[in-house]
Coordinates of N, CA and C and ligand atoms in Angstrom, one line a residue:
X1 N 77.5 47.1 146.1 CA 77.9 46.7 144.7 C 76.7 46.9 143.8
X2 N 76.9 47.6 142.6 CA 75.8 47.7 141.7 C 75.3 46.4 141.2
X3 N 74.1 46.4 140.6 CA 73.4 45.2 140.1 C 74.3 44.5 139.1
X4 N 74.3 43.2 139.1 CA 75.1 42.4 138.1 C 74.3 42.4 136.8
X5 N 74.9 43.0 135.7 CA 74.2 42.9 134.4 C 74.8 41.8 133.5
X6 N 76.1 41.7 133.7 CA 76.9 40.6 132.9 C 77.7 39.8 133.9
X7 N 77.6 38.5 133.7 CA 78.4 37.6 134.6 C 79.4 36.9 133.7
X8 N 80.6 36.9 134.1 CA 81.7 36.1 133.4 C 81.7 34.7 134.1
X9 N 81.5 33.6 133.3 CA 81.6 32.3 133.8 C 82.8 31.6 133.2
X10 N 83.7 31.2 134.1 CA 84.9 30.3 133.7 C 84.5 28.9 134.0
X11 N 84.7 28.0 133.0 CA 84.3 26.6 133.3 C 85.1 25.7 132.3
X12 N 84.9 24.4 132.5 CA 85.7 23.4 131.8 C 85.3 23.3 130.3
X13 N 86.4 23.1 129.5 CA 86.1 22.8 128.1 C 85.9 21.3 127.9
X14 N 85.8 20.6 129.1 CA 85.3 19.2 129.1 C 84.1 19.2 130.0
X15 N 83.3 18.1 129.9 CA 82.0 18.1 130.6 C 82.2 17.4 132.0
X16 N 83.4 16.8 132.2 CA 83.6 16.1 133.5 C 82.9 14.8 133.6
X17 N 83.1 14.1 134.7 CA 82.7 12.7 134.9 C 81.3 12.5 135.3
X18 N 80.7 13.6 136.0 CA 79.4 13.5 136.6 C 78.4 14.4 135.8
X19 N 77.2 13.9 135.5 CA 76.2 14.7 134.9 C 75.8 15.9 135.7
X20 N 76.1 15.9 137.1 CA 75.8 17.0 137.9 C 76.5 18.3 137.5
X21 N 77.6 18.2 136.8 CA 78.4 19.4 136.4 C 77.6 20.1 135.3
X22 N 77.1 19.4 134.4 CA 76.3 20.0 133.3 C 74.9 20.5 133.8
X23 N 74.4 19.7 134.8 CA 73.1 20.1 135.4 C 73.2 21.5 136.1
X24 N 74.4 21.6 136.8 CA 74.6 22.9 137.5 C 74.8 24.0 136.5
X25 N 75.4 23.7 135.3 CA 75.6 24.8 134.3 C 74.2 25.3 133.9
X26 N 73.2 24.3 133.7 CA 71.9 24.7 133.3 C 71.2 25.5 134.4
X27 N 71.4 25.1 135.7 CA 70.8 25.8 136.8 C 71.3 27.2 136.9
X28 N 72.6 27.4 136.7 CA 73.2 28.7 136.8 C 72.6 29.6 135.6
X29 N 72.5 29.0 134.4 CA 72.0 29.7 133.3 C 70.6 30.2 133.6
X30 N 69.7 29.3 134.1 CA 68.3 29.7 134.4 C 68.3 30.8 135.4
X31 N 69.1 30.7 136.5 CA 69.1 31.7 137.5 C 69.5 33.0 136.9
X32 N 70.5 33.0 136.0 CA 71.0 34.2 135.4 C 69.9 34.9 134.5
X33 N 69.2 34.1 133.7 CA 68.2 34.6 132.8 C 67.0 35.2 133.6
X34 N 66.7 34.5 134.7 CA 65.6 35.0 135.6 C 65.9 36.4 136.1
X35 N 67.2 36.6 136.4 CA 67.6 37.9 136.9 C 68.1 38.9 135.9
X36 N 67.9 38.5 134.6 CA 68.3 39.4 133.5 C 69.8 39.6 133.4
X37 N 70.5 38.6 133.7 CA 72.0 38.7 133.7 C 72.5 38.0 132.4
X38 N 73.3 38.7 131.6 CA 73.9 38.2 130.4 C 75.2 37.4 130.7
X39 N 75.5 36.4 129.9 CA 76.7 35.6 130.1 C 77.9 36.1 129.2
X40 N 79.0 36.2 129.9 CA 80.3 36.5 129.2 C 81.1 35.2 129.4
X41 N 81.7 34.6 128.4 CA 82.5 33.4 128.6 C 83.4 33.3 127.4
X42 N 84.2 32.1 127.4 CA 85.2 31.9 126.4 C 84.9 31.6 125.0
X43 N 83.6 31.5 124.6 CA 83.2 31.4 123.2 C 83.2 30.0 122.6
X44 N 83.5 28.9 123.5 CA 83.6 27.6 122.9 C 82.2 26.9 122.9
X45 N 82.1 25.8 122.1 CA 80.9 25.1 122.0 C 81.0 23.7 122.8
X46 N 82.2 23.5 123.3 CA 82.5 22.2 123.9 C 82.4 22.2 125.5
X47 N 82.2 21.0 126.0 CA 82.2 20.9 127.5 C 81.2 21.7 128.2
X48 N 81.5 22.1 129.5 CA 80.6 22.9 130.3 C 80.4 24.3 129.6
X49 N 81.5 24.7 128.9 CA 81.4 26.0 128.3 C 80.2 26.0 127.3
X50 N 80.2 25.0 126.4 CA 79.1 24.9 125.5 C 77.7 24.8 126.1
X51 N 77.8 24.0 127.2 CA 76.5 23.7 127.9 C 75.9 25.0 128.5
X52 N 76.7 25.8 129.2 CA 76.1 27.0 129.8 C 75.7 28.0 128.7
X53 N 76.5 28.1 127.6 CA 76.0 29.0 126.6 C 74.7 28.6 126.0
X54 N 74.6 27.3 125.7 CA 73.3 26.7 125.1 C 72.2 27.0 126.0
X55 N 72.4 26.7 127.3 CA 71.3 26.8 128.3 C 70.8 28.3 128.4
X56 N 71.8 29.3 128.4 CA 71.4 30.7 128.5 C 70.6 31.1 127.2
X57 N 71.1 30.6 126.1 CA 70.4 31.0 124.8 C 69.0 30.3 124.8
X58 N 68.9 29.1 125.2 CA 67.6 28.4 125.2 C 66.6 29.1 126.1
X59 N 67.0 29.7 127.2 CA 66.1 30.4 128.1 C 65.8 31.9 127.6
X60 N 66.4 32.2 126.4 CA 66.2 33.5 125.8 C 67.1 34.6 126.3
X61 N 68.2 34.2 127.0 CA 69.2 35.2 127.5 C 70.3 35.5 126.4
X62 N 71.1 36.5 126.7 CA 72.2 36.9 125.8 C 73.5 36.3 126.2
X63 N 74.3 36.0 125.2 CA 75.6 35.4 125.5 C 76.7 36.1 124.6
X64 N 77.7 36.6 125.3 CA 78.9 37.2 124.6 C 80.0 36.2 124.7
X65 N 80.6 35.7 123.6 CA 81.7 34.8 123.6 C 83.0 35.6 123.2
X66 N 84.1 35.3 123.9 CA 85.3 36.0 123.5 C 86.4 35.0 123.3
X67 N 86.8 35.0 122.0 CA 87.7 33.9 121.6 C 89.0 34.4 120.9
X68 N 90.1 33.9 121.3 CA 91.3 34.4 120.6 C 91.4 33.8 119.1
X69 N 91.6 34.7 118.2 CA 91.7 34.4 116.8 C 92.7 33.3 116.6
X70 N 92.5 32.3 115.8 CA 93.5 31.3 115.3 C 94.0 30.4 116.4
X71 N 93.6 30.6 117.7 CA 94.2 29.8 118.7 C 93.4 28.5 118.8
X72 N 92.1 28.5 118.6 CA 91.4 27.3 118.7 C 90.8 26.8 117.4
X73 N 90.7 25.5 117.2 CA 90.2 25.1 115.9 C 88.8 25.6 115.7
X74 N 88.4 25.8 114.4 CA 87.1 26.4 114.1 C 85.9 25.6 114.7
X75 N 86.0 24.3 114.7 CA 84.9 23.5 115.2 C 84.6 23.8 116.7
X76 N 85.5 24.3 117.4 CA 85.3 24.6 118.8 C 84.5 25.8 119.1
X77 N 84.5 26.8 118.1 CA 83.9 28.1 118.3 C 82.3 27.9 118.2
X78 N 81.6 28.5 119.2 CA 80.2 28.4 119.2 C 79.7 29.4 118.2
X79 N 78.9 28.9 117.2 CA 78.5 29.8 116.1 C 77.1 30.4 116.3
X80 N 76.4 30.1 117.4 CA 75.1 30.6 117.6 C 74.9 31.6 118.7
X81 N 76.0 32.3 119.0 CA 76.0 33.3 120.2 C 75.3 34.6 119.8
X82 N 74.9 35.3 120.8 CA 74.3 36.7 120.5 C 75.4 37.5 120.0
X83 N 76.6 37.4 120.5 CA 77.8 38.2 120.0 C 79.1 37.4 120.2
X84 N 79.9 37.3 119.2 CA 81.2 36.7 119.3 C 82.3 37.7 119.0
X85 N 83.2 37.9 120.0 CA 84.2 38.8 119.8 C 85.5 38.1 119.6
X86 N 86.3 38.4 118.6 CA 87.6 37.8 118.4 C 88.7 38.7 118.9
X87 N 89.6 38.2 119.6 CA 90.7 39.0 120.1 C 92.0 38.3 119.7
X88 N 93.2 39.0 119.9 CA 94.4 38.5 119.3 C 95.1 37.5 120.2
X89 N 94.8 37.5 121.5 CA 95.6 36.6 122.4 C 94.7 36.2 123.6
X90 N 95.2 35.2 124.3 CA 94.6 34.8 125.6 C 94.6 35.9 126.6
X91 N 95.7 36.7 126.6 CA 95.7 37.8 127.6 C 94.7 38.9 127.3
X92 N 94.5 39.2 126.0 CA 93.5 40.1 125.6 C 92.1 39.6 125.9
X93 N 91.9 38.3 125.7 CA 90.6 37.7 126.0 C 90.3 37.9 127.5
X94 N 91.2 37.6 128.4 CA 90.9 37.7 129.8 C 90.7 39.1 130.2
X95 N 91.4 40.1 129.6 CA 91.2 41.5 129.9 C 89.8 41.9 129.5
X96 N 89.4 41.6 128.3 CA 88.1 42.0 127.8 C 86.9 41.3 128.6
X97 N 87.1 40.0 128.9 CA 86.1 39.3 129.8 C 86.0 40.1 131.1
X98 N 87.1 40.5 131.7 CA 87.1 41.2 132.9 C 86.4 42.6 132.8
X99 N 86.7 43.3 131.7 CA 86.1 44.7 131.5 C 84.6 44.6 131.3
X100 N 84.2 43.6 130.6 CA 82.8 43.5 130.2 C 81.9 43.1 131.4
X101 N 82.5 42.4 132.4 CA 81.7 41.7 133.4 C 81.6 42.4 134.7
X102 N 80.5 42.2 135.4 CA 80.3 42.8 136.7 C 80.5 41.8 137.9
X103 N 80.9 40.5 137.5 CA 81.2 39.5 138.5 C 81.8 38.3 137.8
X104 N 82.4 37.4 138.6 CA 83.1 36.2 138.0 C 82.8 35.0 138.8
X105 N 82.4 33.9 138.0 CA 82.1 32.6 138.7 C 82.9 31.5 138.0
X106 N 83.4 30.6 138.8 CA 84.0 29.4 138.3 C 83.1 28.2 138.6
X107 N 82.6 27.6 137.5 CA 82.0 26.3 137.6 C 83.2 25.3 137.6
X108 N 82.9 24.0 137.8 CA 84.0 23.0 137.7 C 84.7 23.1 136.3
X109 N 86.0 22.9 136.4 CA 86.8 22.9 135.2 C 88.2 22.5 135.5
X110 N 89.2 22.7 134.6 CA 90.5 22.2 134.7 C 91.5 23.4 134.8
X111 N 92.7 23.3 134.3 CA 93.8 24.3 134.4 C 93.3 25.7 134.0
X112 N 92.6 25.7 132.8 CA 92.2 27.0 132.2 C 91.2 27.7 133.2
X113 N 90.3 26.9 133.8 CA 89.4 27.5 134.7 C 90.1 28.0 136.0
X114 N 91.0 27.2 136.5 CA 91.7 27.5 137.7 C 92.5 28.9 137.5
X115 N 93.2 28.9 136.4 CA 94.0 30.0 136.1 C 93.2 31.3 136.0
X116 N 92.0 31.2 135.3 CA 91.2 32.4 135.1 C 90.6 32.9 136.4
X117 N 90.1 32.0 137.2 CA 89.4 32.5 138.4 C 90.5 33.0 139.4
X118 N 91.6 32.3 139.5 CA 92.7 32.7 140.4 C 93.3 34.1 140.0
X119 N 93.4 34.3 138.7 CA 93.9 35.6 138.2 C 92.9 36.7 138.6
X120 N 91.7 36.5 138.4 CA 90.7 37.6 138.6 C 90.6 37.9 140.1
X121 N 90.8 36.8 140.9 CA 90.8 37.0 142.4 C 92.1 37.8 142.8
X122 N 93.2 37.5 142.1 CA 94.5 38.2 142.3 C 94.3 39.7 142.0
X123 N 93.6 40.0 140.8 CA 93.4 41.4 140.4 C 92.6 42.1 141.5
X124 N 91.6 41.4 142.1 CA 90.8 42.0 143.2 C 91.7 42.3 144.4
X125 N 92.5 41.4 144.7 CA 93.4 41.5 145.9 C 94.3 42.7 145.7
X126 N 94.7 43.0 144.4 CA 95.6 44.2 144.1 C 94.8 45.5 144.0
X127 N 93.5 45.4 144.2 CA 92.7 46.6 144.1 C 92.4 47.0 142.7
X128 N 92.6 46.1 141.7 CA 92.4 46.5 140.3 C 90.9 46.5 139.9
X129 N 90.1 45.8 140.7 CA 88.6 45.9 140.5 C 88.0 45.5 141.9
X130 N 86.7 45.8 142.0 CA 86.0 45.6 143.3 C 84.8 44.6 143.0
X131 N 84.9 43.8 141.9 CA 83.7 43.0 141.5 C 83.7 41.7 142.3
X132 N 82.6 41.1 142.5 CA 82.5 39.8 143.2 C 83.1 38.6 142.4
X133 N 83.8 37.7 143.1 CA 84.4 36.5 142.5 C 83.9 35.3 143.3
X134 N 83.6 34.2 142.6 CA 83.1 33.1 143.4 C 83.3 31.7 142.8
X135 N 83.2 30.7 143.6 CA 83.3 29.3 143.2 C 81.9 28.7 143.3
X136 N 81.3 28.1 142.2 CA 80.1 27.3 142.4 C 80.6 25.9 142.7
X137 N 80.5 25.5 143.9 CA 81.1 24.3 144.4 C 80.2 23.1 144.2
X138 N 80.0 22.8 142.9 CA 79.1 21.7 142.5 C 79.7 20.4 142.9
X139 N 78.9 19.6 143.6 CA 79.3 18.2 144.1 C 80.6 18.4 145.0
X140 N 80.7 19.6 145.6 CA 81.9 19.9 146.4 C 83.2 19.7 145.6
X141 N 83.1 20.0 144.3 CA 84.3 19.8 143.4 C 85.5 20.6 143.9
X142 N 85.2 21.8 144.5 CA 86.3 22.7 144.8 C 86.8 22.6 146.3
X143 N 86.3 21.6 147.0 CA 86.6 21.5 148.4 C 88.1 21.4 148.7
X144 N 88.9 20.7 147.8 CA 90.3 20.6 148.1 C 91.0 22.0 147.8
X145 N 90.5 22.7 146.8 CA 91.1 24.0 146.5 C 90.8 24.9 147.7
X146 N 89.6 24.9 148.2 CA 89.2 25.7 149.4 C 90.0 25.4 150.6
X147 N 90.3 24.1 150.8 CA 91.1 23.7 151.9 C 92.5 24.2 151.7
X148 N 93.0 24.2 150.5 CA 94.3 24.7 150.2 C 94.4 26.2 150.4
X149 N 93.4 27.0 150.1 CA 93.3 28.4 150.3 C 93.4 28.7 151.8
X150 N 92.7 27.9 152.6 CA 92.7 28.0 154.1 C 94.1 27.7 154.6
X151 N 94.8 26.7 154.0 CA 96.1 26.3 154.4 C 97.1 27.5 154.1
X152 N 96.9 28.1 152.9 CA 97.7 29.3 152.6 C 97.5 30.4 153.6
X153 N 96.3 30.6 154.1 CA 96.0 31.6 155.1 C 96.7 31.2 156.4
X154 N 96.6 30.0 156.8 CA 97.3 29.6 158.1 C 98.8 29.6 158.0
X155 N 99.3 29.5 156.8 CA 100.8 29.6 156.6 C 101.2 31.0 156.2
X156 N 100.3 31.9 156.3 CA 100.5 33.4 156.1 C 101.0 33.8 154.8
X157 N 100.5 33.1 153.7 CA 100.8 33.6 152.4 C 99.6 34.3 151.8
X158 N 98.4 34.1 152.4 CA 97.2 34.8 152.0 C 96.6 35.4 153.3
X159 N 96.2 36.7 153.3 CA 95.6 37.3 154.4 C 94.2 36.9 154.5
X160 N 93.6 36.8 155.7 CA 92.2 36.5 155.9 C 91.3 37.4 155.1
X161 N 91.6 38.7 155.1 CA 90.8 39.7 154.5 C 90.7 39.4 153.0
X162 N 91.9 38.9 152.4 CA 91.9 38.6 151.0 C 91.2 37.2 150.7
X163 N 91.3 36.3 151.6 CA 90.6 35.0 151.5 C 89.1 35.3 151.4
X164 N 88.6 36.4 152.0 CA 87.2 36.7 152.0 C 86.7 37.1 150.7
X165 N 87.6 37.4 149.8 CA 87.2 37.8 148.4 C 86.5 36.6 147.7
X166 N 86.9 35.4 148.1 CA 86.4 34.2 147.4 C 85.1 33.8 147.9
X167 N 84.0 34.1 147.2 CA 82.6 33.7 147.7 C 82.4 32.2 147.2
X168 N 81.8 31.4 148.1 CA 81.6 30.0 147.8 C 80.2 29.6 148.1
X169 N 79.5 28.9 147.2 CA 78.2 28.3 147.4 C 78.0 27.1 146.6
X170 N 77.1 26.2 147.0 CA 76.8 25.1 146.1 C 75.7 25.3 145.2
X171 N 74.9 26.3 145.5 CA 73.7 26.5 144.6 C 73.8 27.9 144.0
X172 N 73.4 28.0 142.7 CA 73.6 29.3 141.9 C 72.9 30.4 142.5
X173 N 71.6 30.2 143.0 CA 70.8 31.4 143.5 C 71.5 31.9 144.8
X174 N 72.1 31.0 145.6 CA 72.7 31.5 146.8 C 74.0 32.3 146.5
X175 N 74.7 31.8 145.5 CA 76.0 32.5 145.1 C 75.6 33.9 144.5
X176 N 74.6 33.9 143.6 CA 74.2 35.2 143.1 C 73.7 36.2 144.1
X177 N 73.0 35.6 145.1 CA 72.6 36.5 146.2 C 73.8 37.1 147.0
X178 N 74.8 36.3 147.2 CA 76.1 36.8 147.8 C 76.7 37.9 146.9
X179 N 76.7 37.7 145.6 CA 77.3 38.6 144.7 C 76.6 40.0 144.8
X180 N 75.3 39.9 145.0 CA 74.5 41.2 145.0 C 74.8 42.1 146.2
X181 N 75.2 41.5 147.3 CA 75.5 42.3 148.5 C 77.0 42.4 148.8
X182 N 77.8 41.9 147.9 CA 79.3 41.9 148.1 C 79.9 43.3 148.2
X183 N 80.8 43.4 149.1 CA 81.6 44.7 149.2 C 83.0 44.2 149.2
X184 N 83.8 44.7 148.3 CA 85.3 44.3 148.3 C 86.0 44.8 149.5
X185 N 87.0 44.1 150.0 CA 87.8 44.5 151.1 C 88.5 45.8 150.8
X186 N 88.7 46.7 151.8 CA 89.4 47.9 151.5 C 90.9 47.7 151.5
X187 N 91.4 46.7 152.2 CA 92.9 46.5 152.3 C 93.4 45.9 151.0
X188 N 94.0 46.7 150.1 CA 94.6 46.1 148.9 C 96.0 45.7 149.3
X189 N 96.5 44.7 148.6 CA 97.7 44.0 148.9 C 98.9 45.0 149.0
X190 N 99.1 45.8 148.0 CA 100.3 46.6 147.9 C 100.5 47.7 148.8
X191 N 99.4 48.2 149.5 CA 99.6 49.2 150.5 C 99.6 48.6 151.9
X192 N 99.7 47.3 152.0 CA 99.6 46.6 153.3 C 100.9 45.8 153.5
X193 N 102.0 46.3 153.0 CA 103.2 45.4 153.1 C 103.9 45.4 154.5
X194 N 103.6 46.4 155.3 CA 104.3 46.4 156.6 C 103.9 45.2 157.5
X195 N 102.7 44.8 157.4 CA 102.2 43.6 158.2 C 102.5 42.3 157.5
X196 N 103.1 42.3 156.4 CA 103.3 41.0 155.6 C 104.3 40.1 156.3
Ligands
AMP201 P1 89.8 24.1 131.2 O1 89.2 24.4 132.5 O2 91.3 23.7 131.2 O3 89.0 23.1 130.3 O4 89.8 25.5 130.4 C1 88.6 26.2 130.3 C2 88.8 27.6 130.4 O5 90.0 28.0 129.6 C3 87.6 28.4 129.8 O6 87.0 29.2 130.8 C4 88.2 29.1 128.6 O7 88.2 30.5 128.7 C5 89.6 28.6 128.4 N1 89.6 27.5 127.3 C6 90.3 26.3 127.5 N2 90.2 25.5 126.4 C7 89.4 26.2 125.5 C8 88.9 25.9 124.2 N3 89.2 24.8 123.6 N4 88.1 26.8 123.6 C9 87.9 28.0 124.2 N5 88.3 28.3 125.5 C10 89.1 27.4 126.1

């Protein structure tokens, strides 16, 4: 896998109940700037989203925010980013985030975060991209989702080879190290229907 130059981070528009979630956003931001990796994210100033953007900027890194026009109230948009791109819809936003980025990480978050990371994993499973996708499992926030993915494998709705798309680590440096050596599985879902 080529070097990661831009990383897309999906994360909560809330800060969550534990300070560790914000602390992890700061740690990921510092790890990214140390490695010269720019941030691509949803462009908001609130919650973990705002925290990771602020932390990357504070360390001197670049942040590209992508926000759907008119969908969010103006107060929510981060006005201090390196670059803010306005798009027409949530679908356009997710496509542009995917195109601009060399890898995808989910920090803790809610429905929006789940939907974004699971969609990009699905796109990988379909062979639409070969970029690394992972969960930063802060305070083991994603343990139950990980258990559920394993349940889906044992119930034969997800193949083991596709389960391996989801990289998981508790520490940002370890996750980024996995991203750097990641190789996407060759078995894409739609040419593998016979064994389904
Ligand atoms: P959630 O995890 O439900 O808080 O949603 C966060 C994710 O959904 C982010 O990665 C964003 O891309 C998107 N999102 C949700 N709410 C907002 C918001 N108010 N402003 C910008 N993006 C949002």
